[in-house]
Amino acid sequence: FFVFSCSSINTTSYKKQNLNSKGFAYIYSQNDYNNKFITKKIDPTELLIGHNQIRRGAIIKISNPRNKKNIITKNSFKVNYPDFYKIFITKPIAQKLDLSEDFPYVEIEELRKNKSFIAKKAIIFQEEKQLHDKAPVEKVKIKDISKTTSVEKIKKPKFVIILGNFYSHEAAKLLIERINSETNAFKTKKISILKRKKHNYEVYLGPYNTIKMIKNDYIALKQINFDEVDIKIYE
């Protein structure tokens, strides 16, 4: 586990706020501002984070689920970034978490103070393990479903987009028909049905080798108001 501290704060404990999500972080580069992808000019050498919904100064925990490293810090600012991503970070934050720039997969949690909590200055520190329990479900989630691990070599991850789980095979087929009738984006792609157990049929797209491919299909699904998807990472 990793602990990084910028300054000091006196705390008794933290509680989770409502926001809890898993997804890809938007790692800022100076070209993003020059090309007007991001309207706010940022110092790329600083340890900064931003969110498009959470207020400035809110306490946020960012974790790398693959290596269990995490950082807790105050939200630097509110900022707009592409809808596909979950949070805005600078490269120094990514480096502290050992995030892959190709697949910057993170979990973020907003934390709030207990009544006995007394804050003095910003801090980055390690949170207790139970903070991960009972995380709220969001419309788009990314979960690590790897069943094998290796300390010698980290394999490049792949992803699948879970479109839904159904009671019968016939219901799963109806979903595929609905998608193909509403868009041509998936006519040439394989949508698979996997029987997980009796009366549990999972419909999914993939696997994907690049974040760009996932993003393109994510956007195509949103265009037909298909928001209830779950993206899983596996090796």
Coordinates of N, CA and C in Angstrom, one line a residue:
F1 N 0.8 -1.2 0.0 CA 0.0 0.0 0.0 C 0.9 1.2 0.0
F2 N 0.3 2.4 -0.5 CA 1.1 3.5 -0.7 C 0.5 4.7 0.0
V3 N 1.3 5.5 0.7 CA 0.8 6.7 1.3 C 1.6 7.9 0.9
F4 N 1.0 9.0 0.4 CA 1.7 10.1 0.0 C 1.1 11.3 0.7
S5 N 1.9 12.2 1.3 CA 1.4 13.3 2.1 C 2.0 14.6 1.6
C6 N 1.1 15.6 1.3 CA 1.5 16.9 0.9 C 1.6 17.9 2.1
S7 N 0.7 17.8 3.0 CA 0.6 18.7 4.1 C -0.1 18.0 5.2
S8 N -0.6 18.7 6.2 CA -1.1 18.1 7.4 C -2.6 18.3 7.6
I9 N -3.3 17.4 8.3 CA -4.7 17.5 8.6 C -5.0 16.7 9.8
N10 N -5.8 17.2 10.7 CA -6.2 16.4 11.9 C -7.5 15.8 11.6
T11 N -7.6 14.4 11.7 CA -8.8 13.7 11.4 C -9.2 12.7 12.5
T12 N -10.4 12.5 12.6 CA -10.9 11.4 13.5 C -11.3 10.2 12.6
S13 N -12.1 10.4 11.6 CA -12.5 9.4 10.6 C -13.1 10.0 9.5
Y14 N -13.3 9.2 8.4 CA -14.0 9.6 7.2 C -15.2 8.7 7.0
K15 N -16.2 9.2 6.4 CA -17.3 8.4 5.9 C -17.4 8.6 4.4
K16 N -17.9 7.6 3.7 CA -18.1 7.7 2.3 C -19.3 8.6 2.0
Q17 N -19.1 9.4 0.9 CA -20.2 10.2 0.4 C -20.9 9.4 -0.6
N18 N -21.9 9.9 -1.3 CA -22.7 9.1 -2.2 C -21.9 8.7 -3.5
L19 N -21.0 9.5 -3.9 CA -20.3 9.2 -5.2 C -19.3 8.1 -5.0
N20 N -19.4 7.1 -5.8 CA -18.5 6.0 -5.8 C -18.5 5.4 -7.2
S21 N -17.4 5.4 -8.0 CA -17.5 4.9 -9.3 C -16.2 4.3 -9.7
K22 N -16.2 3.4 -10.7 CA -15.0 2.8 -11.3 C -15.0 3.1 -12.8
G23 N -13.9 3.5 -13.3 CA -13.8 3.8 -14.7 C -12.4 4.2 -15.1
F24 N -12.3 4.9 -16.2 CA -11.0 5.4 -16.7 C -10.8 6.9 -16.3
A25 N -9.5 7.2 -15.9 CA -9.2 8.5 -15.6 C -8.7 9.2 -16.8
Y26 N -9.0 10.5 -16.9 CA -8.6 11.4 -18.0 C -7.2 12.0 -17.6
I27 N -6.1 11.5 -18.2 CA -4.8 12.0 -17.8 C -4.5 13.2 -18.7
Y28 N -4.3 14.4 -18.1 CA -4.1 15.6 -18.8 C -2.7 15.8 -19.4
S29 N -2.7 16.4 -20.6 CA -1.5 16.8 -21.2 C -1.7 18.2 -21.7
Q30 N -0.6 18.9 -21.9 CA -0.7 20.3 -22.3 C -1.4 20.5 -23.7
N31 N -1.2 19.5 -24.5 CA -1.8 19.5 -25.8 C -3.4 19.5 -25.7
D32 N -3.9 19.0 -24.6 CA -5.4 19.0 -24.5 C -5.9 20.5 -24.4
Y33 N -5.1 21.3 -23.7 CA -5.5 22.7 -23.6 C -5.3 23.4 -24.9
N34 N -4.1 23.2 -25.5 CA -3.8 23.8 -26.8 C -4.8 23.5 -27.9
N35 N -5.3 22.2 -27.9 CA -6.3 21.8 -28.9 C -7.7 22.0 -28.5
K36 N -7.9 22.7 -27.3 CA -9.2 23.1 -26.8 C -10.1 21.9 -26.4
F37 N -9.5 20.8 -26.1 CA -10.2 19.7 -25.5 C -10.6 19.9 -24.1
I38 N -9.7 20.7 -23.4 CA -9.9 21.1 -22.0 C -9.9 22.6 -22.0
T39 N -10.9 23.3 -21.4 CA -10.9 24.8 -21.4 C -10.1 25.4 -20.3
K40 N -9.7 24.6 -19.3 CA -8.9 25.2 -18.2 C -7.4 24.9 -18.4
K41 N -6.6 25.9 -18.2 CA -5.2 25.7 -18.3 C -4.6 25.1 -17.0
I42 N -3.9 24.0 -17.1 CA -3.4 23.3 -15.9 C -1.9 23.2 -15.9
D43 N -1.3 23.3 -14.8 CA 0.2 23.0 -14.7 C 0.3 21.4 -14.6
P44 N 0.8 20.8 -15.7 CA 0.9 19.4 -15.8 C 1.9 18.7 -14.9
T45 N 2.7 19.5 -14.2 CA 3.7 19.0 -13.3 C 3.2 18.9 -11.9
E46 N 2.1 19.4 -11.6 CA 1.5 19.4 -10.2 C 0.6 18.2 -10.0
L47 N 0.5 17.9 -8.7 CA -0.4 16.8 -8.3 C -1.8 17.4 -8.2
L48 N -2.6 17.3 -9.2 CA -3.9 17.9 -9.3 C -4.9 16.9 -9.8
I49 N -6.2 17.0 -9.2 CA -7.3 16.3 -9.7 C -8.5 17.2 -10.0
G50 N -9.4 16.8 -10.8 CA -10.6 17.6 -11.0 C -11.8 16.7 -11.3
H51 N -13.0 17.2 -11.1 CA -14.2 16.4 -11.3 C -15.2 17.3 -11.9
N52 N -16.1 16.8 -12.7 CA -17.1 17.6 -13.4 C -18.4 17.7 -12.6
Q53 N -18.5 17.1 -11.4 CA -19.7 17.2 -10.6 C -19.4 17.5 -9.1
I54 N -18.2 17.1 -8.6 CA -17.9 17.3 -7.2 C -17.3 18.7 -7.0
R55 N -17.8 19.3 -5.9 CA -17.3 20.7 -5.6 C -15.8 20.8 -5.4
R56 N -15.3 21.9 -5.6 CA -13.9 22.2 -5.3 C -13.6 22.0 -3.8
G57 N -12.6 21.4 -3.4 CA -12.3 21.2 -2.0 C -12.8 20.0 -1.4
A58 N -13.7 19.2 -2.1 CA -14.2 18.0 -1.5 C -13.1 16.9 -1.4
I59 N -13.2 16.1 -0.4 CA -12.1 15.0 -0.2 C -12.5 13.8 -1.1
I60 N -11.5 13.4 -2.0 CA -11.7 12.3 -2.9 C -10.6 11.3 -2.7
K61 N -11.0 10.1 -2.7 CA -10.0 9.0 -2.7 C -10.0 8.4 -4.1
I62 N -8.7 8.2 -4.7 CA -8.5 7.6 -6.0 C -7.7 6.4 -5.7
S63 N -8.2 5.2 -6.2 CA -7.5 3.9 -6.0 C -7.2 3.3 -7.4
N64 N -6.0 2.6 -7.4 CA -5.7 1.7 -8.5 C -6.1 0.3 -8.1
P65 N -7.2 -0.3 -8.5 CA -7.6 -1.6 -8.0 C -6.7 -2.7 -8.3
R66 N -5.8 -2.5 -9.3 CA -4.9 -3.6 -9.7 C -3.7 -3.8 -8.8
N67 N -3.3 -2.7 -8.2 CA -2.1 -2.8 -7.3 C -2.4 -2.3 -5.9
K68 N -3.7 -1.9 -5.6 CA -4.2 -1.5 -4.3 C -3.6 -0.1 -3.8
K69 N -2.9 0.6 -4.7 CA -2.4 1.9 -4.3 C -3.5 2.9 -4.3
N70 N -3.4 3.9 -3.4 CA -4.5 4.9 -3.4 C -3.9 6.2 -2.9
I71 N -4.6 7.3 -3.3 CA -4.3 8.6 -2.8 C -5.6 9.3 -2.4
I72 N -5.6 10.0 -1.3 CA -6.7 10.8 -0.8 C -6.3 12.3 -0.8
T73 N -7.0 13.1 -1.4 CA -6.7 14.5 -1.5 C -7.9 15.4 -1.8
K74 N -7.8 16.7 -1.7 CA -8.9 17.6 -2.0 C -9.1 17.8 -3.5
N75 N -10.3 17.8 -3.9 CA -10.6 18.1 -5.3 C -10.0 19.5 -5.7
S76 N -9.2 19.6 -6.7 CA -8.5 20.9 -7.0 C -9.5 21.9 -7.7
F77 N -10.4 21.4 -8.5 CA -11.3 22.3 -9.2 C -12.4 21.4 -9.9
K78 N -13.5 22.1 -10.3 CA -14.5 21.5 -11.2 C -14.0 21.8 -12.6
V79 N -14.1 20.7 -13.5 CA -13.6 20.9 -14.8 C -14.4 19.9 -15.7
N80 N -14.6 20.4 -16.9 CA -15.3 19.5 -17.9 C -14.3 18.7 -18.7
Y81 N -14.6 17.4 -18.9 CA -13.8 16.5 -19.7 C -14.7 15.5 -20.4
P82 N -14.2 14.7 -21.3 CA -15.1 13.8 -22.1 C -15.9 12.9 -21.2
D83 N -17.2 12.7 -21.5 CA -18.1 12.0 -20.7 C -17.7 10.6 -20.4
F84 N -16.9 10.0 -21.2 CA -16.5 8.6 -21.0 C -15.7 8.4 -19.8
Y85 N -15.0 9.4 -19.3 CA -14.0 9.3 -18.2 C -14.7 9.6 -16.9
K86 N -14.1 9.2 -15.8 CA -14.6 9.3 -14.4 C -14.0 10.4 -13.7
I87 N -12.8 10.8 -14.0 CA -12.1 11.9 -13.2 C -10.9 12.4 -14.0
F88 N -10.5 13.6 -13.7 CA -9.5 14.3 -14.4 C -8.2 14.3 -13.5
I89 N -7.1 13.8 -14.0 CA -5.9 13.8 -13.1 C -4.7 14.3 -14.0
T90 N -3.6 14.8 -13.3 CA -2.4 15.1 -14.0 C -1.5 13.8 -13.9
K91 N -0.4 13.9 -14.7 CA 0.5 12.7 -14.8 C 1.2 12.4 -13.5
P92 N 1.5 13.4 -12.7 CA 2.1 13.0 -11.4 C 1.2 12.1 -10.5
I93 N -0.1 12.4 -10.6 CA -1.1 11.5 -9.9 C -1.0 10.1 -10.4
A94 N -1.1 10.0 -11.8 CA -1.0 8.7 -12.4 C 0.2 8.0 -12.1
Q95 N 1.4 8.7 -12.0 CA 2.6 8.0 -11.6 C 2.6 7.5 -10.2
K96 N 2.1 8.3 -9.3 CA 2.0 7.9 -7.9 C 1.2 6.6 -7.7
L97 N 0.2 6.4 -8.6 CA -0.7 5.3 -8.5 C -0.2 4.1 -9.4
D98 N 0.9 4.4 -10.2 CA 1.4 3.4 -11.1 C 0.3 3.0 -12.1
L99 N -0.4 4.0 -12.6 CA -1.5 3.8 -13.6 C -0.9 3.6 -15.0
S100 N -1.4 2.7 -15.8 CA -1.1 2.6 -17.2 C -1.7 3.7 -17.9
E101 N -0.9 4.4 -18.7 CA -1.5 5.5 -19.5 C -2.4 4.9 -20.6
D102 N -2.2 3.7 -21.0 CA -3.1 3.1 -22.0 C -4.4 2.7 -21.4
F103 N -4.4 2.2 -20.1 CA -5.6 1.8 -19.4 C -5.6 2.3 -18.0
P104 N -5.8 3.6 -17.9 CA -5.8 4.2 -16.5 C -7.1 4.0 -15.7
Y105 N -7.2 2.7 -15.3 CA -8.4 2.2 -14.6 C -8.4 2.5 -13.1
V106 N -9.4 3.3 -12.6 CA -9.4 3.7 -11.2 C -10.7 3.5 -10.6
E107 N -10.7 3.6 -9.3 CA -12.0 3.7 -8.5 C -11.9 5.0 -7.7
I108 N -13.0 5.8 -7.8 CA -13.0 7.0 -7.0 C -14.1 7.0 -6.0
E109 N -13.9 7.6 -4.9 CA -14.9 7.8 -3.8 C -14.8 9.2 -3.2
E110 N -15.9 9.8 -3.0 CA -16.0 11.1 -2.3 C -16.2 10.8 -0.9
L111 N -15.4 11.4 0.0 CA -15.4 11.2 1.4 C -15.9 12.4 2.1
R112 N -16.6 12.2 3.3 CA -17.1 13.4 4.0 C -16.7 13.2 5.5
K113 N -16.7 14.3 6.2 CA -16.2 14.3 7.6 C -17.3 13.8 8.5
N114 N -16.9 13.1 9.6 CA -17.8 12.9 10.7 C -18.1 14.2 11.5
K115 N -19.0 14.2 12.4 CA -19.3 15.4 13.1 C -18.1 15.8 14.0
S116 N -17.3 14.8 14.4 CA -16.1 15.1 15.2 C -14.9 15.4 14.4
F117 N -15.0 15.4 13.1 CA -13.9 15.6 12.2 C -13.5 17.1 12.3
I118 N -12.2 17.4 12.4 CA -11.7 18.8 12.4 C -10.6 18.9 11.3
A119 N -10.9 19.7 10.3 CA -9.9 19.8 9.2 C -9.1 21.0 9.3
K120 N -7.8 20.9 9.1 CA -6.9 22.1 9.1 C -6.3 22.4 7.7
K121 N -5.7 21.3 7.1 CA -5.1 21.6 5.8 C -5.3 20.3 4.9
A122 N -5.0 20.4 3.6 CA -5.2 19.2 2.8 C -4.1 18.1 3.1
I123 N -4.5 16.9 2.9 CA -3.6 15.8 3.1 C -3.9 14.7 2.1
I124 N -3.0 13.9 1.8 CA -3.2 12.7 1.0 C -2.7 11.5 1.9
F125 N -3.6 10.5 2.2 CA -3.3 9.5 3.1 C -4.0 8.2 2.7
Q126 N -3.6 7.1 3.3 CA -4.2 5.8 3.0 C -5.5 5.5 3.8
E127 N -6.5 5.1 3.1 CA -7.8 4.8 3.8 C -7.9 3.4 4.2
E128 N -8.8 3.1 5.2 CA -9.0 1.7 5.6 C -9.7 0.9 4.6
K129 N -9.4 -0.4 4.6 CA -9.9 -1.3 3.6 C -11.4 -1.4 3.6
Q130 N -12.1 -1.2 4.8 CA -13.6 -1.4 4.8 C -14.3 -0.3 4.0
L131 N -13.5 0.8 3.6 CA -14.1 1.8 2.8 C -14.6 1.3 1.5
H132 N -14.1 0.2 1.0 CA -14.5 -0.4 -0.3 C -15.9 -1.1 -0.2
D133 N -16.4 -1.4 1.0 CA -17.5 -2.3 1.2 C -18.8 -1.5 0.7
K134 N -19.7 -2.3 0.1 CA -21.0 -1.8 -0.2 C -21.0 -0.5 -1.0
A135 N -20.2 -0.5 -2.1 CA -20.2 0.7 -2.9 C -21.4 0.8 -3.8
P136 N -22.0 2.0 -3.9 CA -23.2 2.1 -4.7 C -23.0 1.7 -6.2
V137 N -24.1 1.2 -6.8 CA -24.0 0.8 -8.2 C -24.3 1.9 -9.1
E138 N -23.5 2.1 -10.1 CA -23.7 3.2 -11.1 C -24.1 2.6 -12.4
K139 N -24.5 3.4 -13.3 CA -25.0 2.9 -14.6 C -23.9 2.3 -15.4
V140 N -22.7 2.8 -15.4 CA -21.6 2.2 -16.1 C -20.5 1.9 -15.0
K141 N -20.2 0.7 -14.9 CA -19.2 0.3 -13.9 C -18.1 -0.6 -14.6
I142 N -16.9 -0.5 -14.0 CA -15.8 -1.4 -14.5 C -15.3 -2.2 -13.3
K143 N -15.3 -3.5 -13.5 CA -14.9 -4.4 -12.4 C -13.8 -5.3 -12.9
D144 N -12.8 -5.6 -12.0 CA -11.7 -6.5 -12.2 C -12.3 -7.9 -12.0
I145 N -12.4 -8.7 -13.1 CA -12.9 -10.1 -13.0 C -11.8 -11.1 -13.2
S146 N -10.5 -10.7 -13.1 CA -9.4 -11.6 -13.2 C -9.4 -12.7 -12.1
K147 N -9.3 -13.9 -12.5 CA -9.3 -15.0 -11.6 C -7.9 -15.5 -11.3
T148 N -6.9 -15.0 -12.1 CA -5.5 -15.4 -11.9 C -4.6 -14.2 -11.8
T149 N -3.6 -14.3 -10.9 CA -2.7 -13.1 -10.7 C -1.3 -13.7 -10.8
S150 N -0.4 -12.8 -11.2 CA 1.0 -13.2 -11.3 C 1.9 -12.0 -10.8
V151 N 2.8 -12.3 -9.9 CA 3.6 -11.2 -9.4 C 4.8 -11.1 -10.3
E152 N 5.1 -12.0 -11.3 CA 6.2 -11.9 -12.1 C 6.0 -11.1 -13.4
K153 N 4.8 -11.1 -13.9 CA 4.5 -10.4 -15.1 C 3.0 -9.9 -15.1
I154 N 2.8 -8.7 -15.5 CA 1.5 -8.1 -15.5 C 1.1 -8.1 -17.0
K155 N 0.0 -8.9 -17.3 CA -0.5 -9.0 -18.7 C -1.3 -7.7 -19.0
K156 N -1.3 -7.4 -20.3 CA -2.0 -6.3 -20.8 C -3.5 -6.6 -20.7
P157 N -4.3 -5.8 -20.0 CA -5.7 -6.2 -19.8 C -6.6 -6.1 -21.1
K158 N -7.7 -6.8 -21.0 CA -8.7 -6.7 -22.1 C -10.0 -6.4 -21.4
F159 N -11.0 -6.0 -22.2 CA -12.2 -5.6 -21.6 C -13.4 -6.2 -22.3
V160 N -14.6 -6.3 -21.6 CA -15.8 -6.7 -22.3 C -16.9 -5.7 -21.8
I161 N -17.8 -5.3 -22.6 CA -19.0 -4.5 -22.2 C -20.1 -5.4 -22.0
I162 N -20.6 -5.5 -20.7 CA -21.7 -6.3 -20.4 C -23.0 -5.5 -20.7
L163 N -23.8 -6.0 -21.6 CA -25.1 -5.3 -21.9 C -26.3 -5.7 -21.1
G164 N -26.1 -6.8 -20.4 CA -27.3 -7.2 -19.5 C -27.2 -8.7 -19.2
N165 N -28.0 -9.1 -18.1 CA -28.1 -10.5 -17.7 C -29.6 -10.8 -17.7
F166 N -30.0 -12.0 -18.3 CA -31.3 -12.3 -18.5 C -31.7 -13.7 -18.0
Y167 N -33.0 -13.9 -17.8 CA -33.5 -15.1 -17.2 C -33.5 -16.2 -18.2
S168 N -33.7 -15.9 -19.5 CA -33.7 -16.9 -20.5 C -32.9 -16.5 -21.7
H169 N -32.5 -17.6 -22.5 CA -31.7 -17.4 -23.7 C -32.5 -16.5 -24.7
E170 N -33.8 -16.8 -24.8 CA -34.7 -16.1 -25.7 C -34.7 -14.6 -25.4
A171 N -34.8 -14.2 -24.1 CA -34.7 -12.8 -23.7 C -33.4 -12.1 -24.1
A172 N -32.3 -12.9 -24.0 CA -31.0 -12.4 -24.3 C -30.9 -12.1 -25.8
K173 N -31.5 -13.0 -26.6 CA -31.5 -12.8 -28.1 C -32.4 -11.6 -28.5
L174 N -33.5 -11.4 -27.8 CA -34.3 -10.2 -28.1 C -33.5 -8.9 -27.9
L175 N -32.6 -8.9 -26.9 CA -31.8 -7.7 -26.7 C -30.9 -7.4 -27.9
I176 N -30.3 -8.5 -28.4 CA -29.4 -8.3 -29.5 C -30.2 -7.8 -30.7
E177 N -31.4 -8.4 -30.9 CA -32.2 -7.9 -32.0 C -32.6 -6.5 -31.9
R178 N -32.9 -6.0 -30.6 CA -33.2 -4.6 -30.4 C -32.1 -3.7 -30.8
I179 N -30.8 -4.1 -30.3 CA -29.7 -3.3 -30.6 C -29.4 -3.1 -32.1
N180 N -29.5 -4.3 -32.8 CA -29.2 -4.3 -34.2 C -30.3 -3.5 -35.0
S181 N -31.5 -3.5 -34.5 CA -32.6 -2.8 -35.2 C -32.5 -1.2 -35.0
E182 N -31.8 -0.8 -33.9 CA -31.7 0.6 -33.6 C -30.4 1.3 -34.1
T183 N -29.4 0.5 -34.4 CA -28.2 1.1 -34.9 C -27.4 0.1 -35.8
N184 N -26.6 0.6 -36.7 CA -25.8 -0.2 -37.6 C -24.4 -0.4 -37.0
A185 N -24.1 0.3 -35.9 CA -22.8 0.3 -35.3 C -22.3 -1.1 -35.0
F186 N -23.2 -2.0 -34.7 CA -22.8 -3.4 -34.2 C -23.1 -4.5 -35.2
K187 N -23.5 -4.1 -36.4 CA -23.9 -5.1 -37.4 C -22.7 -6.0 -37.8
T188 N -21.5 -5.5 -37.8 CA -20.3 -6.3 -38.1 C -19.5 -6.8 -36.9
K189 N -20.1 -6.6 -35.7 CA -19.4 -7.0 -34.5 C -20.2 -8.1 -33.8
K190 N -19.4 -9.0 -33.1 CA -20.1 -10.1 -32.5 C -20.6 -9.7 -31.1
I191 N -21.9 -10.0 -30.9 CA -22.5 -9.8 -29.6 C -22.7 -11.2 -29.1
S192 N -22.1 -11.6 -28.0 CA -22.1 -12.9 -27.5 C -23.1 -13.1 -26.3
I193 N -23.6 -14.4 -26.2 CA -24.4 -14.7 -25.0 C -23.7 -15.8 -24.3
L194 N -23.4 -15.6 -23.0 CA -22.7 -16.6 -22.2 C -23.7 -17.1 -21.1
K195 N -23.9 -18.4 -21.0 CA -24.7 -18.9 -19.9 C -23.8 -19.0 -18.6
R196 N -24.1 -18.1 -17.7 CA -23.4 -18.1 -16.4 C -23.8 -19.3 -15.5
K197 N -25.1 -19.5 -15.4 CA -25.7 -20.6 -14.6 C -27.2 -20.7 -15.1
K198 N -27.9 -21.6 -14.5 CA -29.3 -21.8 -14.8 C -30.0 -20.5 -14.7
H199 N -30.7 -20.1 -15.7 CA -31.5 -18.8 -15.7 C -30.7 -17.6 -15.5
N200 N -29.5 -17.6 -16.0 CA -28.6 -16.4 -16.0 C -27.8 -16.4 -17.3
Y201 N -28.3 -15.6 -18.3 CA -27.6 -15.5 -19.6 C -27.1 -14.1 -19.7
E202 N -25.8 -14.0 -19.9 CA -25.1 -12.7 -20.0 C -24.8 -12.3 -21.5
V203 N -25.2 -11.1 -21.8 CA -24.9 -10.6 -23.2 C -23.8 -9.6 -23.1
Y204 N -22.8 -9.8 -24.0 CA -21.6 -8.9 -23.9 C -21.0 -8.6 -25.3
L205 N -20.3 -7.5 -25.4 CA -19.5 -7.1 -26.5 C -18.0 -7.2 -26.1
G206 N -17.2 -7.6 -27.1 CA -15.7 -7.7 -26.8 C -15.2 -9.1 -26.9
P207 N -14.0 -9.3 -26.5 CA -13.1 -8.4 -25.7 C -12.5 -7.3 -26.6
Y208 N -12.1 -6.3 -25.9 CA -11.4 -5.1 -26.5 C -10.0 -5.1 -26.0
N209 N -9.1 -4.7 -27.0 CA -7.7 -4.5 -26.7 C -7.2 -3.1 -26.5
T210 N -8.1 -2.1 -26.8 CA -7.7 -0.7 -26.7 C -8.9 0.1 -26.1
I211 N -8.5 1.1 -25.4 CA -9.5 2.0 -24.8 C -10.3 2.7 -25.8
K212 N -9.7 3.0 -27.0 CA -10.4 3.7 -28.1 C -11.6 2.9 -28.6
M213 N -11.4 1.6 -28.7 CA -12.5 0.7 -29.2 C -13.6 0.7 -28.2
I214 N -13.3 0.6 -26.9 CA -14.3 0.6 -25.9 C -15.1 1.9 -25.9
K215 N -14.4 3.0 -26.1 CA -15.0 4.4 -26.1 C -15.9 4.5 -27.2
N216 N -15.5 4.0 -28.4 CA -16.4 4.2 -29.6 C -17.7 3.4 -29.4
D217 N -17.6 2.2 -28.9 CA -18.9 1.4 -28.7 C -19.7 2.0 -27.6
Y218 N -19.0 2.5 -26.5 CA -19.7 3.2 -25.4 C -20.6 4.3 -25.9
I219 N -20.0 5.1 -26.8 CA -20.7 6.3 -27.4 C -21.8 5.8 -28.3
A220 N -21.6 4.8 -29.1 CA -22.7 4.3 -29.9 C -23.8 3.8 -29.1
L221 N -23.6 3.1 -28.0 CA -24.7 2.6 -27.1 C -25.4 3.8 -26.5
K222 N -24.7 4.8 -26.1 CA -25.4 6.0 -25.5 C -26.3 6.7 -26.5
Q223 N -25.9 6.6 -27.8 CA -26.7 7.3 -28.8 C -28.1 6.6 -29.0
I224 N -28.2 5.4 -28.5 CA -29.5 4.7 -28.6 C -30.1 4.6 -27.2
N225 N -29.6 5.5 -26.3 CA -30.1 5.5 -24.9 C -29.9 4.2 -24.2
F226 N -28.8 3.6 -24.4 CA -28.4 2.3 -23.8 C -27.4 2.6 -22.7
D227 N -27.8 3.1 -21.5 CA -26.9 3.5 -20.5 C -26.6 2.4 -19.5
E228 N -27.5 1.4 -19.4 CA -27.3 0.4 -18.3 C -26.3 -0.7 -18.8
V229 N -25.0 -0.3 -18.9 CA -24.0 -1.2 -19.3 C -22.9 -1.3 -18.2
D230 N -22.3 -2.5 -18.2 CA -21.2 -2.7 -17.2 C -20.0 -3.2 -17.9
I231 N -18.9 -2.5 -17.7 CA -17.6 -2.8 -18.4 C -16.7 -3.5 -17.5
K232 N -16.3 -4.7 -17.8 CA -15.4 -5.5 -17.0 C -14.0 -5.7 -17.6
I233 N -13.1 -5.7 -16.7 CA -11.7 -5.9 -17.1 C -11.2 -7.3 -16.7
Y234 N -10.5 -8.0 -17.6 CA -10.0 -9.3 -17.3 C -8.8 -9.6 -18.0
E235 N -8.0 -10.6 -17.6 CA -6.7 -10.9 -18.2 C -6.8 -12.3 -18.7

